[in-house]
XYZ file of C-alpha atoms in Angstrom:
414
model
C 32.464 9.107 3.921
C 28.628 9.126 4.025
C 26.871 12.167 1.483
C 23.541 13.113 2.748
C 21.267 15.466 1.084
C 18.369 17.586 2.202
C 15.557 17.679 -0.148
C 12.142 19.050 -0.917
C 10.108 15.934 0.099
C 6.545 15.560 -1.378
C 4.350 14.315 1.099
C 0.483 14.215 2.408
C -1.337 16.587 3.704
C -1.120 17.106 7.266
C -4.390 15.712 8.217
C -3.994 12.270 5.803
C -0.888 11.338 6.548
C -2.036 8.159 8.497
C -4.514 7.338 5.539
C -1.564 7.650 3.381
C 1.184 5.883 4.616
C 1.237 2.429 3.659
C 3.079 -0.708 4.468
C 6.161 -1.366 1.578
C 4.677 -3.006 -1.913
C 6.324 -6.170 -1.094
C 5.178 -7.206 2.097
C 1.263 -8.126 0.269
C 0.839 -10.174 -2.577
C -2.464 -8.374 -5.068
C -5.421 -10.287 -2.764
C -3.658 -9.095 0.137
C -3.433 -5.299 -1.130
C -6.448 -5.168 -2.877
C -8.291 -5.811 0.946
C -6.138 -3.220 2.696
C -7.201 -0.394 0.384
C -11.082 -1.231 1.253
C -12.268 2.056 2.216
C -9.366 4.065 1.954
C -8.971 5.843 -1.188
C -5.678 7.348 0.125
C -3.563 4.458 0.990
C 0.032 5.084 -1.342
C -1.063 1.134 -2.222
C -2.986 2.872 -5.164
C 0.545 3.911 -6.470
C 3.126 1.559 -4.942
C 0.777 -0.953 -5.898
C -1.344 0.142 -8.582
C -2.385 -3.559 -10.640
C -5.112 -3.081 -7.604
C -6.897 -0.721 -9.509
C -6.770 -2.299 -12.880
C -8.579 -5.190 -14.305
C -7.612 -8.901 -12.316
C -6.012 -10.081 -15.329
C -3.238 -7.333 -16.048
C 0.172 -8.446 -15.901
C 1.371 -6.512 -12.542
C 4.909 -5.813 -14.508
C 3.132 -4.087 -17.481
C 3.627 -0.659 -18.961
C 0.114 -0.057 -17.527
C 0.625 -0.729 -13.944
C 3.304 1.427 -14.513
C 1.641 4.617 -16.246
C -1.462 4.535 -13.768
C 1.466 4.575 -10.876
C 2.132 7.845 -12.189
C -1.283 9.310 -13.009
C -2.528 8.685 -9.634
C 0.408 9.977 -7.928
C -0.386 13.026 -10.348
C -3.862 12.869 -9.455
C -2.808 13.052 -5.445
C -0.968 15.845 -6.058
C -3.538 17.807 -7.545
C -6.619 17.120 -5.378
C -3.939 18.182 -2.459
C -3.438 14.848 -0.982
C 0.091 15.546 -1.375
C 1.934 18.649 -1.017
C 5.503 19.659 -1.695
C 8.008 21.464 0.361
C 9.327 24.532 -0.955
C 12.974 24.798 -0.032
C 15.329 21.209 0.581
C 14.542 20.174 4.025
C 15.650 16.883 6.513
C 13.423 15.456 8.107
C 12.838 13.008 11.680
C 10.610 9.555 11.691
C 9.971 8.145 14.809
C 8.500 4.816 15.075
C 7.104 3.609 18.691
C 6.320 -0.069 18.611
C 5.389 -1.540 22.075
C 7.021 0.855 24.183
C 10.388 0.667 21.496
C 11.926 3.549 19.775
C 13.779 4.370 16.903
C 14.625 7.486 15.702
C 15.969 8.318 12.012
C 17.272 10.710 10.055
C 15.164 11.277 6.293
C 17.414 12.665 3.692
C 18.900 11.417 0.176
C 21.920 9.895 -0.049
C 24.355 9.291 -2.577
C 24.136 6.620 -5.673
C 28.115 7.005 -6.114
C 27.871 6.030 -2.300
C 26.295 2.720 -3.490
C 28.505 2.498 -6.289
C 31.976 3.002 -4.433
C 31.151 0.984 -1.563
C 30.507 3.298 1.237
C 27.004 2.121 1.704
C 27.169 -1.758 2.535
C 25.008 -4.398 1.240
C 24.277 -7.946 2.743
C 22.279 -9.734 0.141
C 22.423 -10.545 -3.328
C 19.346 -8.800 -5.623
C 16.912 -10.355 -8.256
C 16.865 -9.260 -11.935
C 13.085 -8.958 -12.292
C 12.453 -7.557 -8.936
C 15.157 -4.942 -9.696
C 13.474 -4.195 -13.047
C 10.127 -3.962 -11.395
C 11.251 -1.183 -9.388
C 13.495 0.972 -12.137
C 10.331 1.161 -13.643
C 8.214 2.183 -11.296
C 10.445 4.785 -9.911
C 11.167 5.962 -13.781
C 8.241 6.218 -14.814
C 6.902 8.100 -11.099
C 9.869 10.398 -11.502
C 10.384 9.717 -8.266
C 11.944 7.463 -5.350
C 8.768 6.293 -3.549
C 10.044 3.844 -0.750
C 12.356 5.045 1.806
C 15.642 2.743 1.910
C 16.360 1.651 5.712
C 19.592 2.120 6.307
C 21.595 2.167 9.487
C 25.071 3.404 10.588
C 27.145 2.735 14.219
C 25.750 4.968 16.476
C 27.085 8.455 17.351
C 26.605 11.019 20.223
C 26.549 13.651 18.064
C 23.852 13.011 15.543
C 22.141 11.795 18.675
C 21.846 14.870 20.451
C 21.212 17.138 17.296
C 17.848 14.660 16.508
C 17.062 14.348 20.937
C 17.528 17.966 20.722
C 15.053 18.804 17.544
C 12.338 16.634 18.713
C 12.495 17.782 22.350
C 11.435 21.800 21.236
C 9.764 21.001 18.034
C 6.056 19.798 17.716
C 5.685 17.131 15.458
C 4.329 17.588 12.192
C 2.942 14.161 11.432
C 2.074 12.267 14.459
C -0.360 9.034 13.935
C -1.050 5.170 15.418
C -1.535 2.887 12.003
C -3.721 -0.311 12.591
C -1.125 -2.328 13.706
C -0.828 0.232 16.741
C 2.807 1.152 15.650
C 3.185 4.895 15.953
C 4.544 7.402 13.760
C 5.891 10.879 14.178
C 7.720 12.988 11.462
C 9.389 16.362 12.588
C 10.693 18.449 9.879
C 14.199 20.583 9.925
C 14.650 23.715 8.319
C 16.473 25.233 9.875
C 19.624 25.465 7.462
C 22.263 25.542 10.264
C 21.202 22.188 11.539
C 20.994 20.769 8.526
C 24.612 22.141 7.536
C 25.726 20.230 10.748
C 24.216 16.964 10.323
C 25.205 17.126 6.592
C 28.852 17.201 8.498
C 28.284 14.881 11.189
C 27.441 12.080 8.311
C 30.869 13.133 6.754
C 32.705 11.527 9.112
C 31.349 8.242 9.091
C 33.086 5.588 6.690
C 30.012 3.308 6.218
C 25.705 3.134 6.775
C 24.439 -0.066 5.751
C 21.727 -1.118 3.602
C 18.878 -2.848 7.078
C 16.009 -3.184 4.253
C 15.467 -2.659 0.869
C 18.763 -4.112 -1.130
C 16.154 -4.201 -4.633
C 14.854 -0.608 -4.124
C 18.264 0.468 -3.547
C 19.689 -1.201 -6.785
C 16.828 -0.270 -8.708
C 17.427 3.666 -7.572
C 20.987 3.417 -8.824
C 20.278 2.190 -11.700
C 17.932 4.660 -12.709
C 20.262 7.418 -11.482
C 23.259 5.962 -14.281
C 20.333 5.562 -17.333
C 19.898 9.080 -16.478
C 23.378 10.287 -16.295
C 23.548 8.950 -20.169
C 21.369 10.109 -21.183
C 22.113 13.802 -20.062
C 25.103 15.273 -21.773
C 25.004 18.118 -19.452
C 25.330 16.132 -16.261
C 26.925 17.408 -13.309
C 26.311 15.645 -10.418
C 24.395 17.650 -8.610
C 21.013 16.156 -10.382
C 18.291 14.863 -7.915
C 18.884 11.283 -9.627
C 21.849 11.105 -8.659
C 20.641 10.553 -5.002
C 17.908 8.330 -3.077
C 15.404 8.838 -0.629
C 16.647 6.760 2.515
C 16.066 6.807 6.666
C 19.265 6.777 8.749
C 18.846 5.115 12.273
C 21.596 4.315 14.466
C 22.086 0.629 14.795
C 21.681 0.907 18.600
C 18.154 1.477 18.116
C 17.281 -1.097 15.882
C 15.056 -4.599 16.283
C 15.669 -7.625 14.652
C 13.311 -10.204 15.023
C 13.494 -14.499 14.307
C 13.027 -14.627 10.222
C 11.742 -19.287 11.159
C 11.742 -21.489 8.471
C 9.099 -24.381 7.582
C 9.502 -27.528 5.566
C 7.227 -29.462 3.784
C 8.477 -32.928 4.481
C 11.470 -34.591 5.854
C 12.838 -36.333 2.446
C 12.028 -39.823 2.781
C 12.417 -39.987 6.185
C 10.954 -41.239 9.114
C 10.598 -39.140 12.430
C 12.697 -41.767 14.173
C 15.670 -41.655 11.770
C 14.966 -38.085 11.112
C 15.803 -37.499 15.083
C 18.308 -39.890 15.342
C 20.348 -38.033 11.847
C 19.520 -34.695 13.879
C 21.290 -36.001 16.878
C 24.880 -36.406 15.042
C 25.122 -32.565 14.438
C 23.192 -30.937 17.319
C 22.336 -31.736 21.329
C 18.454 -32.430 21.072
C 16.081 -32.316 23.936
C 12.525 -32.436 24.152
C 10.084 -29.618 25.738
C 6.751 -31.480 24.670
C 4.178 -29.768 23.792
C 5.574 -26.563 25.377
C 6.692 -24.067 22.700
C 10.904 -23.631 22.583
C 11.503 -19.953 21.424
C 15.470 -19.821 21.438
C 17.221 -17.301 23.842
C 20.376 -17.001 22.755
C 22.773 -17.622 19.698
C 23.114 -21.090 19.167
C 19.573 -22.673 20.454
C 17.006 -23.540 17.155
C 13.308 -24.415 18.504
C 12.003 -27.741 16.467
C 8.559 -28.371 15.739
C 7.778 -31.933 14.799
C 4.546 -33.872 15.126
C 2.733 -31.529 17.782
C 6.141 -32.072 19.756
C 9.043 -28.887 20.546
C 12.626 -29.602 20.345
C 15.120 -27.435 22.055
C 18.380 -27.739 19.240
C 21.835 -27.247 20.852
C 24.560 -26.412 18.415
C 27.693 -28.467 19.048
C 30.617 -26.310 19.026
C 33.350 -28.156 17.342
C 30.897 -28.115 14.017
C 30.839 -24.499 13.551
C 33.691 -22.289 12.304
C 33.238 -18.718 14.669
C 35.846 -16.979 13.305
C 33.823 -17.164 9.574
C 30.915 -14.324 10.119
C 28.840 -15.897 7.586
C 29.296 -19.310 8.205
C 28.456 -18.811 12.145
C 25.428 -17.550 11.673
C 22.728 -19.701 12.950
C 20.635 -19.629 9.803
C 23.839 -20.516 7.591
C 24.287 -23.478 10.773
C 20.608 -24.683 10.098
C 21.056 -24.993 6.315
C 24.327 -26.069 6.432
C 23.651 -28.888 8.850
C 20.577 -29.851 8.642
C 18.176 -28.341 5.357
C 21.076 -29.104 2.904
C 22.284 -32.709 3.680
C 19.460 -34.392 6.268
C 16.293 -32.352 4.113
C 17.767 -31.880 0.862
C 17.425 -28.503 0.385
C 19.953 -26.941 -1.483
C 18.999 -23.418 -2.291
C 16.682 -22.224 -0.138
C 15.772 -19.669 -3.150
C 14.288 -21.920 -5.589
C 13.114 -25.321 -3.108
C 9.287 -24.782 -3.043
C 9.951 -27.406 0.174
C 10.355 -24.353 2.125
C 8.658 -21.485 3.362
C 9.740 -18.715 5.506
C 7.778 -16.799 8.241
C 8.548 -13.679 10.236
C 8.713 -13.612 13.975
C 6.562 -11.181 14.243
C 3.983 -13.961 13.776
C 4.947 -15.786 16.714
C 5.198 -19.196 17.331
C 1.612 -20.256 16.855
C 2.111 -19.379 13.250
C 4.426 -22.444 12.827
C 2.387 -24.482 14.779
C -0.325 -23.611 12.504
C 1.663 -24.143 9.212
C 2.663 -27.294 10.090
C -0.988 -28.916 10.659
C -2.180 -26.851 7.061
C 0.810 -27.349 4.126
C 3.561 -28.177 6.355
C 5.606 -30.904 8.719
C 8.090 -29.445 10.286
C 9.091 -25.891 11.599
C 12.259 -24.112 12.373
C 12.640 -21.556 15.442
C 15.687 -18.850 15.397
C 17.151 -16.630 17.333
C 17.268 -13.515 15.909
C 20.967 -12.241 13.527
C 22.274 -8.988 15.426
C 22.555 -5.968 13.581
C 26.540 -6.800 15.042
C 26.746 -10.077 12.863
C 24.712 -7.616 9.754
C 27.610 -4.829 10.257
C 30.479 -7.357 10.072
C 29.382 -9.301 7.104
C 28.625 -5.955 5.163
C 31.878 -4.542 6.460
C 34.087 -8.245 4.940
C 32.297 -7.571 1.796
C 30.655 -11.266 2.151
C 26.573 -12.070 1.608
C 24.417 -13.409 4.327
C 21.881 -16.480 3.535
C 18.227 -15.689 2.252
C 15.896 -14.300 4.714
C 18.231 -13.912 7.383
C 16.557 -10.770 9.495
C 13.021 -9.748 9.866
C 12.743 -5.729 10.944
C 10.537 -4.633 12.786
C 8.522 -2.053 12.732
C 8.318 -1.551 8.940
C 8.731 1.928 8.014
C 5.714 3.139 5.378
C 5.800 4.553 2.888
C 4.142 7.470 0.926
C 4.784 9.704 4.259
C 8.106 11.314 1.731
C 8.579 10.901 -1.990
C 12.060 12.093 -3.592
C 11.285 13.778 -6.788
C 14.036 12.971 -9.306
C 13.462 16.031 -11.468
């Protein structure tokens, strides 16, 4: 059954929380993070991030990006930029994102939850992102990116978190530049947080939405330090993770589109014509084809849309990983018409997130690229049931949106 934890979260200062919170470390490359700081001394980039304040030619996976992680978070803390709670707490993040809401639940849960299964994974991790990550959060002393997980909605939980932010006033409450907004209500009160602490007893699974590498990385940390302390007893902050619980109900998966470089040898013509042996294609001009329901992939090709039909008889349903559409597209078409094999490793292909829109692969494909791939979205349904048969889904399968940011709570591991 699920272990949640409250905790004493350190976190800005009421009036800079918006400055603060920051978009995760991964979603900008150093250029990228480097220009979103301009101006704002306070973005958590500074720490989740930190190569942007060191000279252009330090190795971003040094023992120097590392250490100045930690003395700026150190310096935040004492020029009052952050402040700590003084008792463990829970806490509510809201996220509004064109009208769209959803609620979670801030606490720490369990590594052994990790470790024995109960929290599910869906994708396979990378050595040196993991490594990049243990580190930082070793040498911060702290988890500083929230994990998204999600768990099958209940009524319960529900009405506790309806009920909290229906009497309480908010104590964060702020519209970031991408006009997402964010509110944060805190829970002390210990009753509540004895209940919810129950509630999450009783469910068998929550799921890992976002952040497989920070997840791996936390447990990690949390067994180096069990080793290393002969007096362990379980009840160490390391041995639990910060994380955000939202019911899968509320949750928004967007298109995660693919674009290829070139069509391996091939004409157009005899691309097409290969095309039309494993899927129903039909042409929408130059009007864009964004798919609208399982089954229908959107082709870009020479300033021309495709609407792809997936023929039944070549896809096994009953196989939750195999019926995905992405696994369909690779299977199908990257792997034996384009050539690409692992979609990992081929620098043939690039990915790009719906939030972009369609235009984006129009774009790509008159700049670096030829053709472009339009998805409909993976459920969180299909996510559940892969997790839940213990099986992997393809590379870049789901694109979440809104991002949660971090630096709004840090999980101190001592």
């Amino acid at each position: 059954m699920a272990v949640i934890k409250a905790f004493k979260s350190i976190r800005p200062e009421k009036e800079l929380a918006g400055k603060v919170a920051a978009l995760p470390y991964d979603v900008y490359n150093t250029e990228e993070a480097i220009e979103a700081v301009k101006g704002n001394p306070y973005s958590f980039l500074h720490i989740d991030k930190s190569e942007i304040d060191l000279p252009s030619d330090t190795d971003p996976y040094s023992e120097e990006v590392y250490l100045k992680a930690r003395s700026t978070m150190d310096s935040f803390t004492e020029k009052g930029i952050f402040i700590q709670d003084d008792t463990p707490k829970l806490y509510i993040y809201r996220l509004i994102m064109d009208g769209r809401i959803q609620t979670g639940l801030v606490c720490c849960s369990a590594i052994d939850d990790y470790i024995n299964g109960t929290i599910k994974r869906h994708e396979l991790t990378r050595e040196d992102k993991e490594k990049d990550r243990i580190n930082h959060v070793d040498y911060c002393d702290a988890n500083t990116g929230p994990i998204f997980l999600t768990y099958e909605s209940k009524k319960n939980i529900n009405a506790i978190v309806e009920s909290w932010t229906g009497k309480q006033t908010p104590e964060y409450d702020f519209v970031t530049e991408d006009g997402i907004t964010h509110q944060v209500w805190i829970i002390d009160n210990p009753e509540t947080i004895e209940t919810l602490v129950d509630e999450f007893d009783k469910i068998p699974s929550t799921y890992i939405a976002d952040g497989h590498h920070r997840t791996a990385s936390a447990v990690k940390v949390g067994l180096k330090r069990r080793e290393s302390n002969p007096n362990h007893t379980g009840n160490e902050e390391y041995n639990f993770f910060l994380s955000v619980l939202f019911p899968h109900d509320q949750l928004y998966i967007m298109d995660y589109n693919r674009v290829v470089k070139d069509l391996n040898s091939m004409t157009t013509d005899e691309f097409i014509s290969k095309l039309e042996e494993v899927m129903d294609v039909e042409s929408s001009g130059s009007q864009p084809f964004k798919p609208s329901q399982k089954g229908e992939i959107g082709l870009y090709l020479d300033d021309t849309w495709y609407r792809l039909t997936v023929k039944e008889n070549t896809v096994d349903y009953k196989d939750p990983v195999a019926s995905l559409d992405v696994s369909i597209l690779q299977e199908s078409v990257l792997k034996p018409l384009l050539g690409i094999g692992d979609i990992r490793t081929d620098k043939r292909i690039d990915f790009v997130g719906g939030i972009r829109g369609l235009k984006e692969l129009e774009r790509r494909c008159k700049i670096d690229m030829k053709l472009a791939f339009a998805m409909y979205p993976t459920s969180i349904k299909e996510l559940m049931a892969i997790s839940d048969a213990g099986l992997l889904m393809p590379p870049k399968s789901t694109w979440f949106e809104p991002k949660l940011r971090s630096g709004i709570f840090i999980h101190q591991l001592t």
